[in-house]
XYZ file of C-alpha atoms in Angstrom:
654
model
C 27.324 -0.746 7.648
C 24.553 -3.234 6.838
C 23.365 -3.044 10.467
C 22.944 0.717 9.997
C 20.725 0.312 6.926
C 17.779 1.752 8.883
C 19.520 5.141 8.586
C 18.972 5.074 4.830
C 15.186 5.655 5.009
C 15.417 7.436 8.383
C 17.557 10.371 7.180
C 15.098 11.514 4.457
C 12.256 11.116 6.992
C 14.093 13.408 9.417
C 14.631 15.863 6.563
C 10.912 15.773 5.800
C 9.968 16.588 9.405
C 12.538 19.382 9.757
C 11.544 21.076 6.507
C 7.845 20.331 6.911
C 7.611 21.887 10.373
C 10.318 24.550 10.246
C 10.889 25.230 6.535
C 8.945 28.487 6.423
C 10.468 29.696 9.679
C 13.963 29.107 8.314
C 13.095 31.500 5.462
C 16.280 30.576 3.604
C 16.175 28.659 0.316
C 19.815 27.585 0.446
C 19.459 26.216 3.968
C 16.259 24.323 3.128
C 17.843 22.908 -0.046
C 20.986 21.942 1.882
C 19.023 20.102 4.599
C 17.013 18.141 2.014
C 20.067 17.340 -0.125
C 22.222 16.325 2.850
C 19.470 14.012 4.115
C 19.377 12.103 0.816
C 23.138 12.385 0.273
C 23.762 10.940 3.742
C 21.449 8.048 2.918
C 23.501 7.440 -0.231
C 26.740 7.265 1.774
C 25.276 4.745 4.232
C 23.956 2.663 1.309
C 27.358 2.856 -0.344
C 28.967 1.537 2.842
C 26.506 -1.379 2.914
C 27.242 -2.054 -0.760
C 30.989 -2.156 -0.109
C 30.415 -4.565 2.780
C 28.431 -6.892 0.499
C 31.128 -6.775 -2.170
C 33.708 -7.692 0.473
C 31.899 -10.950 1.235
C 32.804 -14.082 -0.690
C 30.304 -15.096 -3.349
C 29.586 -18.352 -1.463
C 28.872 -16.576 1.833
C 27.005 -13.710 0.246
C 23.327 -13.859 1.205
C 20.611 -11.477 2.226
C 20.943 -9.635 5.533
C 17.704 -9.096 7.464
C 17.805 -6.090 9.796
C 14.766 -6.269 12.108
C 13.836 -3.110 13.996
C 10.561 -3.886 15.786
C 7.248 -5.698 15.448
C 4.740 -3.575 13.590
C 1.591 -5.754 13.567
C 0.829 -8.676 15.888
C -2.489 -10.561 15.724
C -2.354 -14.183 16.829
C 0.062 -16.056 14.584
C 0.103 -13.178 12.097
C 2.910 -10.710 12.642
C 4.686 -8.145 10.494
C 8.039 -6.635 11.401
C 9.563 -3.364 10.364
C 12.549 -5.140 8.856
C 14.871 -4.431 5.941
C 16.337 -6.985 3.539
C 19.771 -5.991 2.296
C 20.845 -7.989 -0.732
C 22.170 -7.399 -4.230
C 18.826 -6.262 -5.655
C 17.724 -3.962 -2.841
C 21.121 -2.288 -2.467
C 21.342 -1.645 -6.211
C 17.935 0.020 -6.202
C 18.853 1.940 -3.047
C 22.003 3.338 -4.641
C 20.029 4.424 -7.718
C 17.310 6.094 -5.628
C 19.621 7.916 -3.235
C 22.376 8.700 -5.762
C 20.160 10.148 -8.470
C 17.871 11.554 -5.773
C 20.767 13.581 -4.358
C 21.588 15.022 -7.789
C 17.949 15.944 -8.385
C 17.712 17.630 -4.981
C 20.786 19.734 -5.800
C 19.328 20.555 -9.230
C 16.011 21.556 -7.660
C 17.683 24.248 -5.530
C 18.319 26.204 -8.739
C 15.180 25.142 -10.607
C 12.720 26.004 -7.814
C 14.465 29.249 -6.823
C 11.898 31.908 -5.999
C 8.946 29.540 -5.782
C 6.534 30.589 -3.034
C 6.266 26.985 -1.806
C 9.984 26.164 -1.923
C 10.079 24.390 1.516
C 6.920 22.392 0.784
C 8.479 21.071 -2.431
C 11.594 19.766 -0.685
C 9.539 18.300 2.163
C 7.551 16.308 -0.403
C 10.741 15.187 -2.168
C 12.261 13.909 1.087
C 9.029 12.112 1.980
C 8.967 10.473 -1.438
C 12.546 9.204 -1.056
C 11.657 7.779 2.383
C 8.663 5.903 0.961
C 10.566 4.615 -2.073
C 13.379 3.315 0.121
C 10.880 1.438 2.290
C 9.453 -0.100 -0.871
C 12.750 -1.551 -2.068
C 14.363 -2.386 1.277
C 11.364 -4.095 2.902
C 11.668 -7.793 3.726
C 7.913 -8.372 3.461
C 4.983 -7.521 1.239
C 3.208 -5.342 3.815
C 6.120 -2.952 4.361
C 6.657 -2.846 0.617
C 2.971 -1.996 0.224
C 3.367 0.844 2.733
C 6.087 2.296 0.523
C 4.041 1.423 -2.580
C 1.090 3.485 -1.345
C 3.397 6.142 0.054
C 5.033 6.880 -3.278
C 1.537 7.043 -4.781
C 0.582 9.692 -2.232
C 3.797 11.650 -2.814
C 3.277 11.398 -6.561
C -0.186 12.926 -6.112
C 1.240 15.755 -3.988
C 4.108 16.503 -6.375
C 2.178 16.251 -9.659
C -0.379 18.684 -8.266
C 2.280 20.851 -6.592
C 1.372 23.868 -8.717
C -2.318 23.352 -8.023
C -3.226 26.825 -9.291
C -1.736 26.305 -12.767
C -2.922 24.720 -15.987
C -0.895 22.071 -17.779
C -0.583 22.880 -21.468
C -0.631 19.377 -22.892
C -2.531 17.935 -25.849
C -5.555 18.529 -23.610
C -5.266 21.476 -21.229
C -5.890 20.272 -17.678
C -5.403 21.621 -14.198
C -2.445 20.078 -12.438
C -4.862 18.926 -9.743
C -6.778 16.923 -12.363
C -3.558 15.262 -13.519
C -2.705 14.407 -9.905
C -6.146 12.889 -9.298
C -5.889 10.879 -12.512
C -2.569 9.384 -11.398
C -3.896 8.655 -7.913
C -7.150 7.007 -9.015
C -5.651 4.903 -11.815
C -2.974 3.585 -9.466
C -5.597 2.602 -6.892
C -7.007 0.115 -9.405
C -3.678 -1.668 -9.672
C -3.067 -1.445 -5.928
C -6.297 -3.351 -5.287
C -4.819 -6.239 -7.286
C -1.701 -6.231 -5.093
C -3.855 -6.326 -1.944
C -5.791 -9.375 -3.152
C -2.524 -11.075 -4.184
C -1.108 -10.500 -0.699
C -4.170 -12.163 0.849
C -3.780 -15.184 -1.447
C -0.059 -15.412 -0.690
C -0.669 -15.442 3.063
C -3.437 -18.033 2.719
C -1.145 -20.329 0.698
C 2.266 -19.765 2.287
C 1.346 -18.609 5.808
C 3.823 -15.748 5.565
C 4.357 -12.451 3.762
C 8.144 -12.379 4.068
C 9.904 -12.566 0.710
C 12.501 -15.121 1.789
C 9.899 -17.547 3.150
C 7.552 -17.180 0.175
C 10.273 -17.582 -2.455
C 11.804 -20.608 -0.725
C 8.387 -22.289 -0.519
C 7.677 -21.446 -4.164
C 11.028 -22.894 -5.256
C 10.215 -26.186 -3.547
C 7.252 -26.694 -5.914
C 3.933 -28.432 -5.321
C 1.869 -25.287 -5.783
C -1.356 -25.231 -7.759
C -0.695 -23.676 -11.172
C -3.995 -21.815 -11.203
C -3.296 -20.184 -7.838
C 0.207 -19.115 -8.876
C -1.174 -17.618 -12.094
C -3.854 -15.733 -10.151
C -1.323 -14.369 -7.644
C 1.181 -13.275 -10.270
C -1.437 -11.703 -12.545
C -2.829 -9.693 -9.626
C 0.684 -8.539 -8.718
C 1.275 -7.674 -12.357
C -1.919 -5.598 -12.400
C -0.396 -3.452 -9.683
C 2.809 -3.224 -11.699
C 0.928 -1.944 -14.773
C -0.354 0.892 -12.618
C 2.913 1.960 -11.017
C 4.986 1.366 -14.164
C 2.455 2.842 -16.612
C 1.756 -0.179 -18.806
C -1.366 -1.218 -20.679
C -4.124 -0.932 -19.463
C -3.227 1.466 -16.610
C -0.533 3.582 -18.240
C -2.700 6.556 -19.167
C -1.714 8.622 -16.121
C 2.008 9.126 -16.740
C 1.961 11.607 -19.693
C -0.422 13.898 -17.778
C 1.876 13.607 -14.753
C 4.234 15.975 -16.587
C 2.102 18.730 -15.058
C 4.376 18.628 -12.020
C 7.708 20.474 -11.759
C 10.425 18.998 -13.978
C 12.572 17.618 -11.096
C 9.498 15.596 -10.107
C 9.363 14.118 -13.603
C 13.038 13.197 -13.342
C 12.901 11.646 -9.871
C 9.508 9.977 -9.803
C 8.556 9.381 -13.408
C 11.927 8.415 -14.864
C 14.344 7.063 -12.271
C 12.443 5.615 -9.322
C 8.674 5.236 -8.827
C 7.818 3.970 -12.290
C 10.401 1.221 -11.916
C 8.661 -0.082 -8.772
C 6.739 -2.563 -10.922
C 9.998 -3.933 -12.304
C 11.300 -4.279 -8.758
C 8.216 -6.147 -7.505
C 8.475 -8.744 -10.264
C 12.238 -9.059 -9.838
C 11.861 -9.496 -6.081
C 9.292 -12.257 -6.660
C 10.938 -13.751 -9.729
C 10.524 -17.293 -8.370
C 6.746 -16.903 -8.191
C 6.529 -15.447 -11.701
C 8.807 -18.098 -13.196
C 6.293 -20.758 -12.110
C 3.561 -19.374 -14.393
C 4.182 -19.540 -18.141
C 0.817 -17.844 -18.683
C 1.745 -14.798 -16.642
C 5.177 -14.588 -18.259
C 3.601 -14.629 -21.716
C 1.131 -11.898 -20.725
C 3.941 -9.748 -19.305
C 5.867 -10.141 -22.565
C 2.848 -9.221 -24.676
C 1.888 -6.232 -22.563
C 5.484 -5.000 -22.462
C 6.183 -5.045 -26.195
C 2.729 -3.685 -27.050
C 3.182 -0.790 -24.634
C 6.677 -0.132 -25.987
C 5.422 0.111 -29.574
C 2.309 2.164 -28.844
C 4.139 4.687 -26.656
C 7.047 4.961 -29.105
C 4.750 5.768 -32.037
C 2.849 8.367 -29.992
C 6.139 10.022 -29.025
C 6.900 10.692 -32.690
C 4.249 13.453 -32.967
C 4.500 15.139 -29.557
C 5.589 18.789 -29.437
C 5.758 19.285 -25.680
C 9.373 18.637 -24.671
C 8.332 16.790 -21.505
C 5.556 14.836 -23.234
C 8.087 13.360 -25.675
C 10.174 12.174 -22.729
C 7.059 10.908 -20.937
C 6.071 8.604 -23.800
C 9.703 7.589 -24.103
C 9.593 6.523 -20.443
C 6.462 4.425 -21.028
C 8.123 2.823 -24.051
C 11.357 2.036 -22.197
C 9.387 0.534 -19.324
C 7.692 -1.677 -21.914
C 11.167 -2.879 -22.926
C 11.900 -3.783 -19.310
C 8.671 -5.750 -18.954
C 9.363 -7.577 -22.187
C 12.703 -8.616 -20.694
C 11.005 -9.824 -17.520
C 8.473 -11.767 -19.589
C 11.153 -13.754 -21.406
C 12.995 -14.460 -18.153
C 15.803 -11.933 -18.667
C 15.569 -10.534 -15.150
C 19.124 -9.216 -15.040
C 18.688 -7.461 -18.383
C 15.529 -5.753 -17.101
C 17.260 -4.504 -13.940
C 20.277 -3.456 -16.047
C 17.994 -1.305 -18.196
C 16.398 0.128 -15.050
C 19.839 1.382 -14.054
C 20.947 2.794 -17.409
C 17.495 4.273 -18.026
C 17.702 6.022 -14.655
C 20.960 7.654 -15.791
C 19.998 8.916 -19.222
C 16.308 9.599 -18.603
C 17.017 11.614 -15.452
C 19.601 13.490 -17.521
C 17.098 14.153 -20.316
C 14.354 15.309 -17.973
C 16.710 17.600 -16.078
C 18.024 18.825 -19.434
C 14.476 19.607 -20.545
C 14.003 21.454 -17.242
C 17.109 23.492 -18.003
C 15.639 24.380 -21.403
C 12.275 25.303 -19.862
C 14.059 27.376 -17.208
C 16.116 29.180 -19.837
C 13.074 29.717 -22.084
C 10.949 31.250 -19.299
C 8.624 28.251 -18.848
C 8.106 27.547 -22.571
C 7.687 23.803 -23.291
C 6.603 23.723 -26.955
C 9.559 22.652 -29.102
C 7.920 24.335 -32.107
C 8.629 27.651 -30.342
C 12.298 26.918 -29.697
C 15.157 26.271 -32.122
C 18.739 27.479 -32.210
C 19.260 27.091 -28.461
C 22.602 25.380 -28.976
C 24.535 28.651 -28.830
C 22.621 30.009 -25.827
C 22.790 26.874 -23.673
C 25.985 24.994 -24.625
C 26.275 22.863 -21.476
C 22.630 21.850 -21.583
C 22.993 21.033 -25.283
C 26.083 18.833 -24.898
C 24.671 16.860 -21.964
C 21.274 16.521 -23.684
C 23.032 15.243 -26.805
C 24.893 12.609 -24.765
C 21.641 11.494 -23.147
C 19.926 11.328 -26.543
C 22.687 9.146 -27.987
C 22.515 6.887 -24.919
C 18.756 6.337 -25.077
C 19.005 5.693 -28.825
C 21.215 2.699 -28.077
C 24.381 3.779 -29.891
C 27.665 2.031 -29.079
C 29.452 2.474 -26.668
C 26.922 4.450 -24.629
C 25.082 2.801 -21.724
C 21.761 2.402 -23.530
C 23.382 0.256 -26.196
C 24.432 -2.459 -23.750
C 21.157 -2.728 -21.813
C 18.935 -2.388 -24.899
C 20.911 -5.001 -26.816
C 20.817 -7.380 -23.849
C 17.017 -7.171 -23.868
C 16.747 -7.593 -27.640
C 19.095 -10.590 -27.596
C 17.042 -12.290 -24.884
C 13.848 -11.472 -26.787
C 15.291 -13.407 -29.730
C 16.959 -16.240 -27.801
C 14.186 -16.835 -25.247
C 11.279 -15.471 -27.258
C 11.039 -15.360 -31.026
C 12.380 -13.466 -34.067
C 9.026 -11.648 -34.257
C 9.467 -10.359 -30.716
C 12.984 -9.227 -31.575
C 11.678 -7.448 -34.673
C 8.991 -5.634 -32.678
C 11.626 -4.546 -30.175
C 13.895 -3.252 -32.930
C 10.978 -1.301 -34.419
C 10.379 0.353 -31.041
C 14.110 1.126 -30.829
C 13.974 2.724 -34.306
C 11.103 4.958 -33.176
C 13.063 5.886 -30.045
C 16.100 7.010 -32.031
C 13.866 8.925 -34.464
C 11.751 10.903 -31.987
C 14.654 11.646 -29.635
C 16.765 13.191 -32.393
C 13.649 14.971 -33.684
C 13.373 16.476 -30.209
C 17.077 17.384 -30.175
C 17.013 19.096 -33.575
C 13.794 21.045 -33.059
C 15.066 22.289 -29.699
C 18.716 23.103 -30.312
C 19.144 23.411 -34.101
C 17.631 25.410 -36.947
C 16.222 28.918 -36.896
C 15.167 30.603 -33.684
C 11.369 30.400 -33.460
C 10.846 32.199 -30.149
C 9.874 35.823 -29.498
C 13.114 37.680 -28.797
C 11.213 40.529 -27.162
C 9.831 38.356 -24.386
C 12.139 35.314 -24.296
C 15.863 35.582 -23.621
C 17.410 32.100 -23.516
C 20.271 31.617 -21.069
C 22.328 28.844 -19.545
C 21.224 27.475 -16.182
C 23.180 28.052 -12.939
C 25.843 25.619 -11.755
C 23.458 23.932 -9.287
C 21.543 22.738 -12.355
C 24.378 22.059 -14.814
C 26.606 20.090 -12.380
C 24.043 17.262 -11.961
C 23.662 17.235 -15.749
C 27.368 16.552 -16.242
C 27.474 13.807 -13.592
C 24.462 12.068 -15.148
C 25.982 12.518 -18.607
C 29.144 10.690 -17.495
C 27.034 7.865 -16.052
C 24.995 7.734 -19.282
C 28.172 7.321 -21.305
C 30.034 4.784 -19.151
C 27.299 3.075 -17.079
C 26.871 0.294 -19.634
C 30.347 -1.062 -18.920
C 28.866 -2.840 -15.897
C 27.053 -5.226 -18.226
C 29.353 -6.054 -21.144
C 27.993 -9.157 -22.927
C 30.133 -12.137 -23.943
C 29.789 -11.215 -27.607
C 31.755 -8.011 -27.011
C 34.359 -9.545 -24.726
C 35.568 -12.312 -27.001
C 33.516 -14.890 -25.134
C 34.919 -13.905 -21.738
C 32.388 -13.728 -18.933
C 32.980 -10.202 -17.566
C 29.380 -9.116 -17.050
C 29.735 -7.562 -13.590
C 26.041 -6.879 -13.071
C 25.005 -10.390 -14.090
C 27.374 -11.910 -11.543
C 26.197 -9.453 -8.891
C 22.509 -10.312 -9.351
C 22.993 -14.038 -9.972
C 22.029 -15.148 -6.416
C 18.788 -13.149 -6.600
C 17.525 -14.884 -9.724
C 19.088 -18.328 -9.240
C 15.824 -20.069 -8.311
C 13.842 -18.379 -11.072
C 16.470 -19.187 -13.702
C 16.523 -22.817 -12.556
C 12.732 -23.063 -12.877
C 12.762 -21.455 -16.315
C 15.546 -23.792 -17.457
C 13.499 -26.817 -16.377
C 10.414 -25.486 -18.181
C 12.353 -24.897 -21.380
C 14.859 -27.730 -21.431
C 14.677 -27.817 -25.225
C 15.943 -24.255 -25.581
C 18.416 -23.701 -28.416
C 21.956 -22.489 -27.801
C 22.812 -19.726 -30.251
C 26.265 -18.821 -31.473
C 28.186 -15.647 -30.719
C 28.149 -14.909 -34.448
C 24.354 -14.721 -34.420
C 24.446 -12.395 -31.423
C 26.982 -10.221 -33.222
C 24.757 -10.109 -36.302
C 21.614 -9.173 -34.371
C 23.563 -6.574 -32.427
C 24.850 -5.008 -35.645
C 21.363 -5.073 -37.169
C 19.722 -3.326 -34.202
C 22.508 -0.736 -34.115
C 22.154 -0.110 -37.856
C 18.384 0.342 -37.561
C 18.850 2.839 -34.717
C 21.362 4.772 -36.848
C 18.855 4.777 -39.730
C 16.293 6.294 -37.362
C 18.793 9.014 -36.422
C 19.663 9.739 -40.062
C 15.990 9.914 -41.018
C 15.313 12.411 -38.209
C 18.397 14.370 -39.288
C 17.183 14.629 -42.886
C 13.764 15.856 -41.776
C 14.379 18.134 -38.830
C 17.982 19.303 -38.506
C 17.598 22.260 -40.837
C 13.854 22.596 -41.319
C 11.506 23.598 -38.492
C 8.446 23.305 -40.740
C 8.632 19.539 -41.066
C 6.300 18.773 -38.121
C 3.484 20.718 -39.785
C 4.313 19.274 -43.213
C 4.375 15.714 -41.905
C 1.052 16.271 -40.149
C -0.516 17.642 -43.349
C 0.726 14.721 -45.461
C -0.406 12.034 -43.018
C -3.573 13.519 -41.558
C -5.255 10.248 -40.659
C -2.257 8.588 -39.042
C -1.125 11.833 -37.417
C -4.575 12.367 -35.929
C -4.561 8.853 -34.422
C -1.100 9.314 -32.905
C -1.785 12.876 -31.730
C -4.901 11.671 -29.931
C -2.968 8.746 -28.380
C -5.003 6.114 -30.221
C -8.064 7.677 -28.537
C -7.407 5.569 -25.452
C -8.427 8.359 -23.073
C -11.637 8.886 -25.027
C -12.382 5.156 -25.075
C -11.801 4.878 -21.324
C -13.981 7.926 -20.746
C -16.861 6.575 -22.822
C -16.604 2.977 -21.625
C -15.827 3.507 -17.933
C -15.918 7.108 -16.728
C -19.123 8.339 -18.436
C -21.259 5.288 -17.497
C -20.017 5.372 -13.893
C -20.681 9.111 -13.746
C -24.150 8.641 -15.228
C -24.988 5.771 -12.859
C -23.665 7.811 -9.927
C -25.599 10.927 -10.947
C -28.889 9.537 -12.263
C -29.288 6.430 -10.111
C -27.093 6.475 -6.998
C -27.633 10.190 -6.292
C -31.041 11.073 -7.676
C -32.771 7.773 -6.807
C -30.815 5.921 -4.096
C -29.545 8.959 -2.199
C -32.270 11.579 -2.760
C -35.400 9.442 -3.058
C -34.613 6.322 -0.995
C -32.135 7.346 1.723
C -33.266 10.960 2.044
C -36.851 9.784 1.522
C -36.613 7.384 4.478
C -35.022 9.982 6.714
C -37.285 12.860 5.671
C -40.349 10.578 5.490
C -39.758 9.376 9.051
C -39.584 12.958 10.214
C -42.782 13.865 8.331
C -44.583 10.773 9.721
C -43.642 11.769 13.269
C -44.755 15.337 12.589
C -48.153 14.218 11.210
C -48.654 11.765 14.092
C -47.774 14.431 16.606
C -50.151 16.875 14.944
C -53.042 14.367 15.208
C -52.172 13.308 18.743
C -52.002 16.949 19.778
C -55.721 17.299 18.985
C -56.549 14.790 21.749
C -55.391 17.357 24.301
C -58.615 19.427 24.125
C -58.738 20.554 27.785
C -62.268 19.144 28.318
C -62.353 16.886 31.424
C -65.348 14.864 30.197
C -63.395 13.798 27.099
C -60.471 12.674 29.244
C -62.849 10.645 31.483
C -64.419 9.059 28.407
C -60.995 8.104 27.056
C -60.055 6.594 30.412
C -63.282 4.564 30.345
C -62.486 3.264 26.836
C -59.016 2.355 28.025
C -60.324 0.442 31.072
C -62.819 -1.438 28.929
C -60.097 -2.312 26.392
C -57.773 -3.631 29.131
C -60.526 -5.744 30.740
C -61.515 -7.148 27.333
C -57.908 -8.074 26.563
C -57.530 -9.808 29.968
C -60.787 -11.765 29.532
C -60.378 -12.878 25.946
C -56.618 -13.328 26.015
């Protein structure tokens, strides 16, 4: 099945063309939804076959499979193939993208029912899946960059899908504005990736991952160059994965339909930055500076986003800041060299965050497009299936044993302590406390307490089976998905971490480099790991209990808390004024320079002045020359005489 891996991205592409060209003519929502879902579901089955083939190989013989289709670019010695690299990392990402993508496509059939642009939505979804699969399956930087830019384009199209609507966030914006913000911010990071690719080719003479990583593992590379390359790659990752300083786009991206938030902004696209670092782990391991910066950016983003999430009242905005915070956790793991832990959290986060976003979509659908949790309450009895699955997802993301989030979160926190410092562990635990607090705050204000909606206009109801079935599947994965990464501390010292063994060949070189850089690393006991695990679990439970005491019965607590802590609340509500700072420092000056100098002076006065002035000069010259044509023959003879004299004088004196 590995040889048929090209079918994985090809099937969604075929679905895109069929729906894009014939969707309106089909005039049948169920048929359009079936074509789109089958395209992604078929890709999942092919990927599953390739996965089973890899698992059937012995661990010694297991290596990457390169499936080359054709040469894409050929210029002298430079050539780029359309080729796919099938290994443990790419197939894991592929299964996540196609598996969760299939569930979200099925869910969208019910969620988007009746939308005037139903076929266009599914065409965009299929195109996004095609681009994302190219990103993770590519065997070279250029093909990855094609997918990288492609998912950016699809994100723009899907965020602004309802281009005629306003997004009722903390600042009301048109969905088109949110789409442009995401597109422009990501272009900044993408420029860094482009420069890094140029430097990589100049140094290694190739853009294929296998060649570059093998050369990097052999050593002898200038430390400054490696740091420059990895920092530029990381800049691109901060854009795609919404980290400081380019993470401002993701909360506004909630303007798109909820399935878009689940697919792009929870389970797939935002984890592209994690993938790029994991794929090039050997390069990153060579630069202690870059690793330290990744750690700092990750934990800072996790804390800032988690604290902002505490005060949000839009159900999707809470989940958006939660996504940014969880991505910060993943980057912190990458920064301390815990590559497997980061990828593990990518997987579990895809399960429970997709579940939570789809659950929020079910609530919005049942509440007739209402997203403000202050106008909900008591929905538990109206939407029992949505409530139960949302509760399971909330417990999972809070990191409560034995749900999936507990295992991946604890793995990251343990590595933050063992490979980082107690301070880093403490900061991570604080972010985890905030996560448990704001997620249960969201749960209680939505499903518990008195009903705060207008019964005359809003009639809550459970969603159809096309929406609830994916919720139950994701809920099961959120509960049991963590069993793939059971740590030694919970297995009596036995090494039964399936995911760690699966990904071991991918990160072998990077782990070897890190071990040589930190040969004096301390070996900690299982008792210490047990103690830290119990402490982080206890702190998460405290966060849940605190949220329970404040919000389970009282719906007035948000307003009361805001009144008591005006200053702090104002800072958090305004997102630390980051948008305002960026606007005043970057946007306003650029706009002013563009308006007052580039337009009014350079464009209007200089460029237009040259063009218009040339025309006026020709007109004036023509007007004066026209006067020579008087019609008097004597004048013409005199002018001829002057001309003859001038020519003779030039010939004599020259």
